[in-house]
């Protein structure tokens, strides 16, 4: 077999389908986010672009308290963690952060991972391994990390229709009451902006004696009185058994975690290979995340501004006829429905308007639902929003994607 030809054929197929991913070479500017410098590969020249797809939703990656805490930690203990938590990687920064996260979610304990992806994969697979015969009930739009964890667990599973509690109950009824069950779902679904009916799901969990496993990755920091997520806002945090969260989005740093009972976290800590054999977060990351969590527990300013910006952008795009998928969250999906067109739109936005948005294609979303995923934040100005809206209005006027015949953007 010619392996080089194999790789080239795979890449050619991706390019032909419009799914080949190109990474923008960006350099964020401290204190000037969402503006970044883009480096041109050919000329090596830099130019300013405005970022509209960052998951640093609240701009906490630029917050003075976060930066100061990270600098202080580097000066105090150095750069790396020294290894896995089990061998040499636990510092007091990890301990403090886990206590702060447990408090944030009203749980007895929390456990840090290098990412929320790893936290989902390791926790879900370990739960199934520890509970022989456990059946997982998973929302059909759950994140890839949850799907990976469920698959790695190797146990029986049922997939229920997205946010459909009637379908979930139908599936729960098919399993004997005394069989261990886990209902895995998200609070905010990041590609559509949907929110889950978590109160009704908790009612079913009580009725059918199931554990609840909630991914709050796109809600922590941004919803709830203290940033505890959608479960806090909806008053059901105490009814969720295990909460998965991230430190890389609303909190603006890096890392993931679960918050649950002390015994649950201890069991995962003791048995999950994704925790045991992975180098722990650098102390500076833990220190920065700790500062961010503490700040957002008491500050409403970032959350309020974030919601206002999201509502303003949705309204402005709808007013000029750009097809925004409606939803109650901060996510602003602009529907395209074709991978080649989606890539052409984002290329044009970058090249002609200095606007950086990544196209969202399969497998992140189903084929035929390709989109732009806009994430307005507190730091996006009215002027920047006007430039974005006008650019999209002009592109949709020339090329009514999803509403009629597509005209090649490259011809403009």
Tab-separated table of C-alpha atoms in Angstrom:
chain	number	residue	atom	x	y	z
A	1	UNK	CA	0.000	0.000	0.000
A	2	UNK	CA	1.233	3.472	-0.850
A	3	UNK	CA	0.524	5.346	2.380
A	4	UNK	CA	1.397	8.733	0.893
A	5	UNK	CA	-1.213	8.278	-1.835
A	6	UNK	CA	-3.720	7.221	0.814
A	7	UNK	CA	-3.245	10.436	2.782
A	8	UNK	CA	-3.390	12.576	-0.348
A	9	UNK	CA	-6.590	10.866	-1.508
A	10	UNK	CA	-8.196	11.481	1.861
A	11	UNK	CA	-7.241	15.146	1.766
A	12	UNK	CA	-8.454	15.542	-1.826
A	13	UNK	CA	-11.831	14.100	-0.814
A	14	UNK	CA	-12.084	16.504	2.110
A	15	UNK	CA	-11.265	19.477	-0.105
A	16	UNK	CA	-13.758	18.406	-2.774
A	17	UNK	CA	-16.489	18.112	-0.169
A	18	UNK	CA	-15.626	21.504	1.311
A	19	UNK	CA	-14.677	19.998	4.664
A	20	UNK	CA	-10.932	20.575	4.622
A	21	UNK	CA	-10.125	22.662	7.675
A	22	UNK	CA	-7.782	25.618	7.414
A	23	UNK	CA	-6.445	27.132	10.624
A	24	UNK	CA	-6.117	30.891	10.702
A	25	UNK	CA	-2.751	32.031	12.022
A	26	UNK	CA	-3.924	34.549	14.605
A	27	UNK	CA	-2.196	36.460	17.363
A	28	UNK	CA	-4.567	37.840	19.949
A	29	UNK	CA	-3.745	41.269	21.297
A	30	UNK	CA	-3.838	41.639	25.042
A	31	UNK	CA	-6.361	44.292	26.013
A	32	UNK	CA	-7.737	44.540	22.477
A	33	UNK	CA	-9.842	41.376	22.157
A	34	UNK	CA	-11.757	40.545	19.907
A	35	UNK	CA	-9.226	42.159	17.555
A	36	UNK	CA	-6.367	39.881	16.536
A	37	UNK	CA	-3.474	39.994	14.095
A	38	UNK	CA	-3.681	37.537	11.198
A	39	UNK	CA	-0.444	36.399	9.594
A	40	UNK	CA	-0.471	35.802	5.839
A	41	UNK	CA	1.424	32.609	4.991
A	42	UNK	CA	2.672	33.903	1.635
A	43	UNK	CA	3.855	37.390	2.583
A	44	UNK	CA	4.281	36.917	6.361
A	45	UNK	CA	2.527	40.262	6.726
A	46	UNK	CA	0.150	40.996	9.594
A	47	UNK	CA	-3.262	42.598	9.406
A	48	UNK	CA	-5.978	43.199	11.969
A	49	UNK	CA	-9.130	41.069	11.948
A	50	UNK	CA	-12.124	40.890	14.260
A	51	UNK	CA	-12.812	37.487	15.796
A	52	UNK	CA	-16.490	36.461	15.864
A	53	UNK	CA	-16.220	32.775	16.732
A	54	UNK	CA	-14.211	32.585	19.952
A	55	UNK	CA	-15.480	30.441	22.814
A	56	UNK	CA	-13.862	32.850	25.259
A	57	UNK	CA	-17.437	34.047	25.572
A	58	UNK	CA	-16.941	36.677	28.270
A	59	UNK	CA	-13.419	37.758	27.390
A	60	UNK	CA	-12.104	36.434	30.703
A	61	UNK	CA	-8.919	35.335	28.963
A	62	UNK	CA	-8.053	39.047	28.940
A	63	UNK	CA	-9.248	39.938	32.448
A	64	UNK	CA	-6.632	41.669	34.635
A	65	UNK	CA	-7.412	39.458	37.658
A	66	UNK	CA	-6.878	36.313	35.610
A	67	UNK	CA	-3.623	37.519	34.064
A	68	UNK	CA	-2.287	38.722	37.406
A	69	UNK	CA	-3.034	35.363	39.045
A	70	UNK	CA	-1.257	33.479	36.272
A	71	UNK	CA	1.814	35.719	36.452
A	72	UNK	CA	1.926	35.324	40.229
A	73	UNK	CA	1.710	31.521	39.970
A	74	UNK	CA	4.504	31.327	37.401
A	75	UNK	CA	6.709	33.491	39.584
A	76	UNK	CA	5.864	31.431	42.670
A	77	UNK	CA	6.131	27.826	41.435
A	78	UNK	CA	7.320	27.814	37.823
A	79	UNK	CA	5.728	26.564	34.634
A	80	UNK	CA	4.784	22.886	34.598
A	81	UNK	CA	2.864	20.723	37.048
A	82	UNK	CA	5.543	18.048	37.193
A	83	UNK	CA	3.443	15.112	36.039
A	84	UNK	CA	0.227	13.354	36.887
A	85	UNK	CA	-1.669	14.210	40.035
A	86	UNK	CA	-0.951	10.731	41.388
A	87	UNK	CA	2.817	11.128	41.116
A	88	UNK	CA	3.938	14.744	41.295
A	89	UNK	CA	1.302	16.967	39.803
A	90	UNK	CA	-0.941	18.155	42.633
A	91	UNK	CA	-0.339	21.694	43.807
A	92	UNK	CA	-2.414	23.763	46.182
A	93	UNK	CA	-3.758	25.624	43.135
A	94	UNK	CA	-5.475	22.398	42.055
A	95	UNK	CA	-6.897	21.858	45.521
A	96	UNK	CA	-8.213	25.410	45.818
A	97	UNK	CA	-9.746	25.322	42.348
A	98	UNK	CA	-11.548	22.034	42.990
A	99	UNK	CA	-13.000	23.426	46.217
A	100	UNK	CA	-14.127	26.570	44.406
A	101	UNK	CA	-15.798	24.551	41.637
A	102	UNK	CA	-17.542	22.264	44.118
A	103	UNK	CA	-18.910	25.351	45.852
A	104	UNK	CA	-19.959	26.875	42.526
A	105	UNK	CA	-22.155	23.872	41.762
A	106	UNK	CA	-23.312	23.121	45.294
A	107	UNK	CA	-21.545	19.752	45.340
A	108	UNK	CA	-19.332	18.007	47.866
A	109	UNK	CA	-16.355	17.777	45.536
A	110	UNK	CA	-14.933	18.464	42.088
A	111	UNK	CA	-12.229	16.827	40.009
A	112	UNK	CA	-10.000	18.590	37.471
A	113	UNK	CA	-9.108	17.245	34.036
A	114	UNK	CA	-6.998	18.670	31.229
A	115	UNK	CA	-10.149	19.416	29.203
A	116	UNK	CA	-13.902	18.976	29.383
A	117	UNK	CA	-13.594	16.504	26.498
A	118	UNK	CA	-11.323	14.306	28.624
A	119	UNK	CA	-13.615	14.780	31.620
A	120	UNK	CA	-16.642	13.554	29.653
A	121	UNK	CA	-14.816	10.662	28.019
A	122	UNK	CA	-13.123	9.483	31.209
A	123	UNK	CA	-16.093	9.911	33.531
A	124	UNK	CA	-18.794	8.348	31.376
A	125	UNK	CA	-16.666	5.375	30.356
A	126	UNK	CA	-15.566	4.805	33.960
A	127	UNK	CA	-19.121	5.008	35.305
A	128	UNK	CA	-20.217	2.261	32.927
A	129	UNK	CA	-17.201	0.124	33.816
A	130	UNK	CA	-17.875	0.537	37.536
A	131	UNK	CA	-21.598	-0.250	37.252
A	132	UNK	CA	-22.081	-3.585	35.501
A	133	UNK	CA	-25.214	-3.554	33.377
A	134	UNK	CA	-25.643	0.220	33.568
A	135	UNK	CA	-27.678	1.638	30.674
A	136	UNK	CA	-26.969	5.124	29.339
A	137	UNK	CA	-29.696	7.288	27.823
A	138	UNK	CA	-28.078	9.921	25.623
A	139	UNK	CA	-29.557	12.905	23.792
A	140	UNK	CA	-28.988	12.505	20.052
A	141	UNK	CA	-27.214	15.879	19.866
A	142	UNK	CA	-24.774	15.269	22.690
A	143	UNK	CA	-21.188	16.395	22.170
A	144	UNK	CA	-18.605	14.107	20.583
A	145	UNK	CA	-16.821	13.768	23.926
A	146	UNK	CA	-19.935	12.329	25.556
A	147	UNK	CA	-20.448	9.969	22.625
A	148	UNK	CA	-16.802	8.868	22.925
A	149	UNK	CA	-17.148	8.201	26.650
A	150	UNK	CA	-20.335	6.199	26.149
A	151	UNK	CA	-18.719	4.129	23.394
A	152	UNK	CA	-15.558	3.542	25.389
A	153	UNK	CA	-17.656	2.322	28.304
A	154	UNK	CA	-18.972	-0.418	26.055
A	155	UNK	CA	-22.272	-0.802	27.873
A	156	UNK	CA	-25.836	-0.734	26.546
A	157	UNK	CA	-27.192	2.623	25.461
A	158	UNK	CA	-30.341	4.259	24.130
A	159	UNK	CA	-30.355	7.475	22.068
A	160	UNK	CA	-33.396	9.678	22.630
A	161	UNK	CA	-34.624	12.357	20.255
A	162	UNK	CA	-33.175	15.773	20.956
A	163	UNK	CA	-34.826	17.422	23.988
A	164	UNK	CA	-37.769	14.989	23.648
A	165	UNK	CA	-38.802	13.974	27.161
A	166	UNK	CA	-41.621	11.759	25.874
A	167	UNK	CA	-39.148	9.746	23.823
A	168	UNK	CA	-36.789	9.591	26.786
A	169	UNK	CA	-39.554	8.250	29.019
A	170	UNK	CA	-40.511	5.654	26.404
A	171	UNK	CA	-36.945	4.370	26.441
A	172	UNK	CA	-36.665	4.467	30.238
A	173	UNK	CA	-39.813	2.372	30.486
A	174	UNK	CA	-38.131	-0.351	28.412
A	175	UNK	CA	-35.509	-0.999	31.113
A	176	UNK	CA	-36.322	-2.645	34.470
A	177	UNK	CA	-36.487	-0.225	37.382
A	178	UNK	CA	-33.679	-1.925	39.316
A	179	UNK	CA	-31.161	-1.657	36.450
A	180	UNK	CA	-28.680	1.212	36.941
A	181	UNK	CA	-29.337	4.076	34.521
A	182	UNK	CA	-27.566	7.288	33.534
A	183	UNK	CA	-29.274	10.100	31.617
A	184	UNK	CA	-26.597	12.111	29.780
A	185	UNK	CA	-27.518	15.475	28.292
A	186	UNK	CA	-26.323	19.041	27.843
A	187	UNK	CA	-27.682	22.313	29.168
A	188	UNK	CA	-26.852	24.493	26.140
A	189	UNK	CA	-26.286	22.748	22.810
A	190	UNK	CA	-23.517	24.760	21.252
A	191	UNK	CA	-24.266	24.378	17.540
A	192	UNK	CA	-28.013	25.130	17.622
A	193	UNK	CA	-28.210	27.236	20.781
A	194	UNK	CA	-30.972	25.037	22.213
A	195	UNK	CA	-31.489	24.671	25.957
A	196	UNK	CA	-32.516	21.371	27.487
A	197	UNK	CA	-35.740	20.798	29.462
A	198	UNK	CA	-33.691	19.842	32.482
A	199	UNK	CA	-36.468	20.096	35.065
A	200	UNK	CA	-38.553	17.532	33.145
A	201	UNK	CA	-35.485	15.320	32.656
A	202	UNK	CA	-34.806	15.429	36.398
A	203	UNK	CA	-38.426	14.420	37.031
A	204	UNK	CA	-37.936	11.365	34.813
A	205	UNK	CA	-34.653	10.547	36.553
A	206	UNK	CA	-36.453	10.536	39.896
A	207	UNK	CA	-39.313	8.445	38.524
A	208	UNK	CA	-37.075	5.801	36.939
A	209	UNK	CA	-34.212	5.891	39.479
A	210	UNK	CA	-31.576	7.197	37.083
A	211	UNK	CA	-28.440	9.249	37.623
A	212	UNK	CA	-28.317	12.601	35.836
A	213	UNK	CA	-25.136	13.587	33.993
A	214	UNK	CA	-25.197	17.169	32.717
A	215	UNK	CA	-22.692	18.830	30.396
A	216	UNK	CA	-22.707	22.545	31.304
A	217	UNK	CA	-19.695	23.426	29.147
A	218	UNK	CA	-21.453	26.196	27.207
A	219	UNK	CA	-23.236	27.599	30.254
A	220	UNK	CA	-20.795	27.770	33.174
A	221	UNK	CA	-19.800	31.333	33.950
A	222	UNK	CA	-22.583	32.695	31.744
A	223	UNK	CA	-25.836	31.647	33.397
A	224	UNK	CA	-27.017	31.593	36.989
A	225	UNK	CA	-26.629	34.056	39.825
A	226	UNK	CA	-22.996	33.014	40.384
A	227	UNK	CA	-22.195	31.569	36.968
A	228	UNK	CA	-23.049	28.014	37.983
A	229	UNK	CA	-24.725	27.389	34.641
A	230	UNK	CA	-28.220	26.745	33.405
A	231	UNK	CA	-28.938	24.286	36.218
A	232	UNK	CA	-28.320	27.087	38.717
A	233	UNK	CA	-30.527	29.502	36.778
A	234	UNK	CA	-33.325	26.939	36.603
A	235	UNK	CA	-33.021	26.005	40.278
A	236	UNK	CA	-32.277	22.307	39.662
A	237	UNK	CA	-28.562	22.134	40.439
A	238	UNK	CA	-29.243	20.005	43.524
A	239	UNK	CA	-31.077	17.474	41.331
A	240	UNK	CA	-28.130	16.894	38.995
A	241	UNK	CA	-25.831	14.108	40.165
A	242	UNK	CA	-22.770	14.874	38.034
A	243	UNK	CA	-21.996	18.187	36.325
A	244	UNK	CA	-19.331	18.500	33.646
A	245	UNK	CA	-17.857	21.910	33.002
A	246	UNK	CA	-14.996	23.676	31.299
A	247	UNK	CA	-12.514	26.340	32.323
A	248	UNK	CA	-11.797	27.256	28.697
A	249	UNK	CA	-14.963	29.020	27.576
A	250	UNK	CA	-16.884	31.233	29.998
A	251	UNK	CA	-13.920	31.217	32.381
A	252	UNK	CA	-11.436	31.972	29.595
A	253	UNK	CA	-8.499	29.717	30.536
A	254	UNK	CA	-8.097	25.948	29.991
A	255	UNK	CA	-9.162	22.670	31.552
A	256	UNK	CA	-12.281	20.712	32.430
A	257	UNK	CA	-13.861	19.198	35.503
A	258	UNK	CA	-16.715	17.284	37.045
A	259	UNK	CA	-18.564	18.279	40.202
A	260	UNK	CA	-20.461	15.622	42.131
A	261	UNK	CA	-20.562	13.814	45.471
A	262	UNK	CA	-17.286	13.244	47.274
A	263	UNK	CA	-17.482	9.497	46.760
A	264	UNK	CA	-18.266	9.839	43.051
A	265	UNK	CA	-15.292	12.135	42.425
A	266	UNK	CA	-13.050	9.868	44.497
A	267	UNK	CA	-14.135	6.816	42.518
A	268	UNK	CA	-13.479	8.546	39.187
A	269	UNK	CA	-10.131	9.842	40.491
A	270	UNK	CA	-9.154	6.320	41.487
A	271	UNK	CA	-10.339	4.453	38.373
A	272	UNK	CA	-10.415	6.727	35.303
A	273	UNK	CA	-7.351	6.215	33.104
A	274	UNK	CA	-8.002	9.590	31.468
A	275	UNK	CA	-7.286	11.153	34.850
A	276	UNK	CA	-4.697	8.773	36.291
A	277	UNK	CA	-2.283	8.787	33.347
A	278	UNK	CA	-2.508	12.425	32.192
A	279	UNK	CA	-0.216	15.247	33.268
A	280	UNK	CA	-2.229	17.668	35.341
A	281	UNK	CA	-2.993	21.297	34.525
A	282	UNK	CA	-0.087	23.694	34.880
A	283	UNK	CA	-0.317	25.635	38.157
A	284	UNK	CA	-0.614	28.934	36.280
A	285	UNK	CA	-3.698	27.646	34.431
A	286	UNK	CA	-5.298	26.506	37.668
A	287	UNK	CA	-4.504	29.861	39.285
A	288	UNK	CA	-5.978	31.812	36.378
A	289	UNK	CA	-9.110	29.673	36.316
A	290	UNK	CA	-9.495	30.082	40.077
A	291	UNK	CA	-9.367	33.871	39.742
A	292	UNK	CA	-11.896	33.773	36.910
A	293	UNK	CA	-14.374	31.554	38.794
A	294	UNK	CA	-14.133	33.717	41.907
A	295	UNK	CA	-14.658	36.912	39.917
A	296	UNK	CA	-17.693	35.624	38.026
A	297	UNK	CA	-19.307	34.345	41.211
A	298	UNK	CA	-19.834	37.952	42.281
A	299	UNK	CA	-19.838	39.975	39.061
A	300	UNK	CA	-22.961	40.198	36.897
A	301	UNK	CA	-21.516	42.760	34.496
A	302	UNK	CA	-19.983	40.267	32.076
A	303	UNK	CA	-23.089	38.048	31.979
A	304	UNK	CA	-25.453	40.960	31.444
A	305	UNK	CA	-23.332	42.454	28.663
A	306	UNK	CA	-22.972	39.053	27.024
A	307	UNK	CA	-26.727	38.489	26.860
A	308	UNK	CA	-27.300	42.005	25.520
A	309	UNK	CA	-24.733	41.559	22.747
A	310	UNK	CA	-26.193	38.205	21.683
A	311	UNK	CA	-29.737	39.578	21.569
A	312	UNK	CA	-28.596	42.656	19.646
A	313	UNK	CA	-26.786	40.615	16.999
A	314	UNK	CA	-29.692	38.208	16.511
A	315	UNK	CA	-32.084	41.128	16.052
A	316	UNK	CA	-29.767	42.978	13.672
A	317	UNK	CA	-29.212	39.933	11.450
A	318	UNK	CA	-32.914	39.073	11.367
A	319	UNK	CA	-33.705	42.660	10.381
A	320	UNK	CA	-31.594	42.385	7.224
A	321	UNK	CA	-32.820	38.915	6.267
A	322	UNK	CA	-29.810	36.797	7.265
A	323	UNK	CA	-31.148	33.361	8.335
A	324	UNK	CA	-30.385	32.992	12.040
A	325	UNK	CA	-31.525	29.789	13.727
A	326	UNK	CA	-33.776	30.992	16.575
A	327	UNK	CA	-32.885	29.974	20.095
A	328	UNK	CA	-32.839	31.239	23.680
A	329	UNK	CA	-29.081	31.072	24.279
A	330	UNK	CA	-26.078	33.224	23.419
A	331	UNK	CA	-25.197	31.115	20.350
A	332	UNK	CA	-25.969	32.783	16.992
A	333	UNK	CA	-26.058	30.124	14.219
A	334	UNK	CA	-26.317	31.521	10.674
A	335	UNK	CA	-27.559	28.710	8.473
A	336	UNK	CA	-25.946	27.963	5.098
A	337	UNK	CA	-26.661	24.300	4.367
A	338	UNK	CA	-23.730	23.517	2.069
A	339	UNK	CA	-20.080	22.936	3.048
A	340	UNK	CA	-18.533	24.494	-0.063
A	341	UNK	CA	-20.716	27.582	0.206
A	342	UNK	CA	-20.049	27.836	3.912
A	343	UNK	CA	-16.287	27.832	3.355
A	344	UNK	CA	-16.605	30.368	0.539
A	345	UNK	CA	-18.560	32.723	2.785
A	346	UNK	CA	-16.031	32.565	5.607
A	347	UNK	CA	-13.133	33.013	3.180
A	348	UNK	CA	-14.809	36.115	1.765
A	349	UNK	CA	-15.509	37.518	5.214
A	350	UNK	CA	-11.847	37.160	6.119
A	351	UNK	CA	-10.320	38.322	2.844
A	352	UNK	CA	-12.614	41.235	2.025
A	353	UNK	CA	-13.956	42.351	5.403
A	354	UNK	CA	-11.346	41.377	8.000
A	355	UNK	CA	-13.889	39.222	9.836
A	356	UNK	CA	-12.800	35.852	11.193
A	357	UNK	CA	-15.475	33.147	11.448
A	358	UNK	CA	-14.805	29.433	11.060
A	359	UNK	CA	-17.205	27.407	8.888
A	360	UNK	CA	-19.001	24.687	10.839
A	361	UNK	CA	-19.277	21.541	8.736
A	362	UNK	CA	-19.726	17.794	9.166
A	363	UNK	CA	-18.969	15.984	11.468
A	364	UNK	CA	-19.497	18.857	13.903
A	365	UNK	CA	-23.016	19.266	12.507
A	366	UNK	CA	-25.054	16.934	10.253
A	367	UNK	CA	-24.540	17.221	6.507
A	368	UNK	CA	-26.920	19.756	4.995
A	369	UNK	CA	-26.925	21.932	8.137
A	370	UNK	CA	-23.576	23.680	7.633
A	371	UNK	CA	-23.457	27.095	9.241
A	372	UNK	CA	-21.552	30.035	10.603
A	373	UNK	CA	-21.497	29.995	14.391
A	374	UNK	CA	-21.219	33.528	15.730
A	375	UNK	CA	-20.370	34.150	19.375
A	376	UNK	CA	-20.850	37.826	20.269
A	377	UNK	CA	-19.310	38.861	23.564
A	378	UNK	CA	-19.139	41.831	25.911
A	379	UNK	CA	-16.101	43.216	24.097
A	380	UNK	CA	-17.686	43.406	20.644
A	381	UNK	CA	-18.542	47.040	19.970
A	382	UNK	CA	-21.548	48.435	18.132
A	383	UNK	CA	-19.233	49.482	15.312
A	384	UNK	CA	-17.785	45.976	14.947
A	385	UNK	CA	-21.289	44.532	14.958
A	386	UNK	CA	-22.410	46.946	12.249
A	387	UNK	CA	-19.475	45.874	10.032
A	388	UNK	CA	-20.353	42.202	10.494
A	389	UNK	CA	-24.076	42.678	9.835
A	390	UNK	CA	-23.475	44.770	6.727
A	391	UNK	CA	-20.954	42.258	5.365
A	392	UNK	CA	-23.392	39.369	5.842
A	393	UNK	CA	-26.285	41.417	4.451
A	394	UNK	CA	-24.339	42.176	1.300
A	395	UNK	CA	-23.256	38.563	0.868
A	396	UNK	CA	-26.775	37.221	1.346
A	397	UNK	CA	-28.180	39.837	-1.023
A	398	UNK	CA	-25.811	38.617	-3.735
A	399	UNK	CA	-25.959	34.948	-2.753
A	400	UNK	CA	-29.189	34.017	-0.940
A	401	UNK	CA	-27.804	30.809	0.543
A	402	UNK	CA	-30.567	28.569	1.816
A	403	UNK	CA	-33.192	30.821	0.222
A	404	UNK	CA	-32.522	30.408	-3.480
A	405	UNK	CA	-29.820	30.011	-6.099
A	406	UNK	CA	-26.257	30.272	-4.812
A	407	UNK	CA	-23.910	32.629	-6.665
A	408	UNK	CA	-20.178	32.065	-6.322
A	409	UNK	CA	-18.701	34.511	-3.859
A	410	UNK	CA	-15.326	34.336	-5.543
A	411	UNK	CA	-16.766	36.272	-8.455
A	412	UNK	CA	-17.400	39.350	-6.328
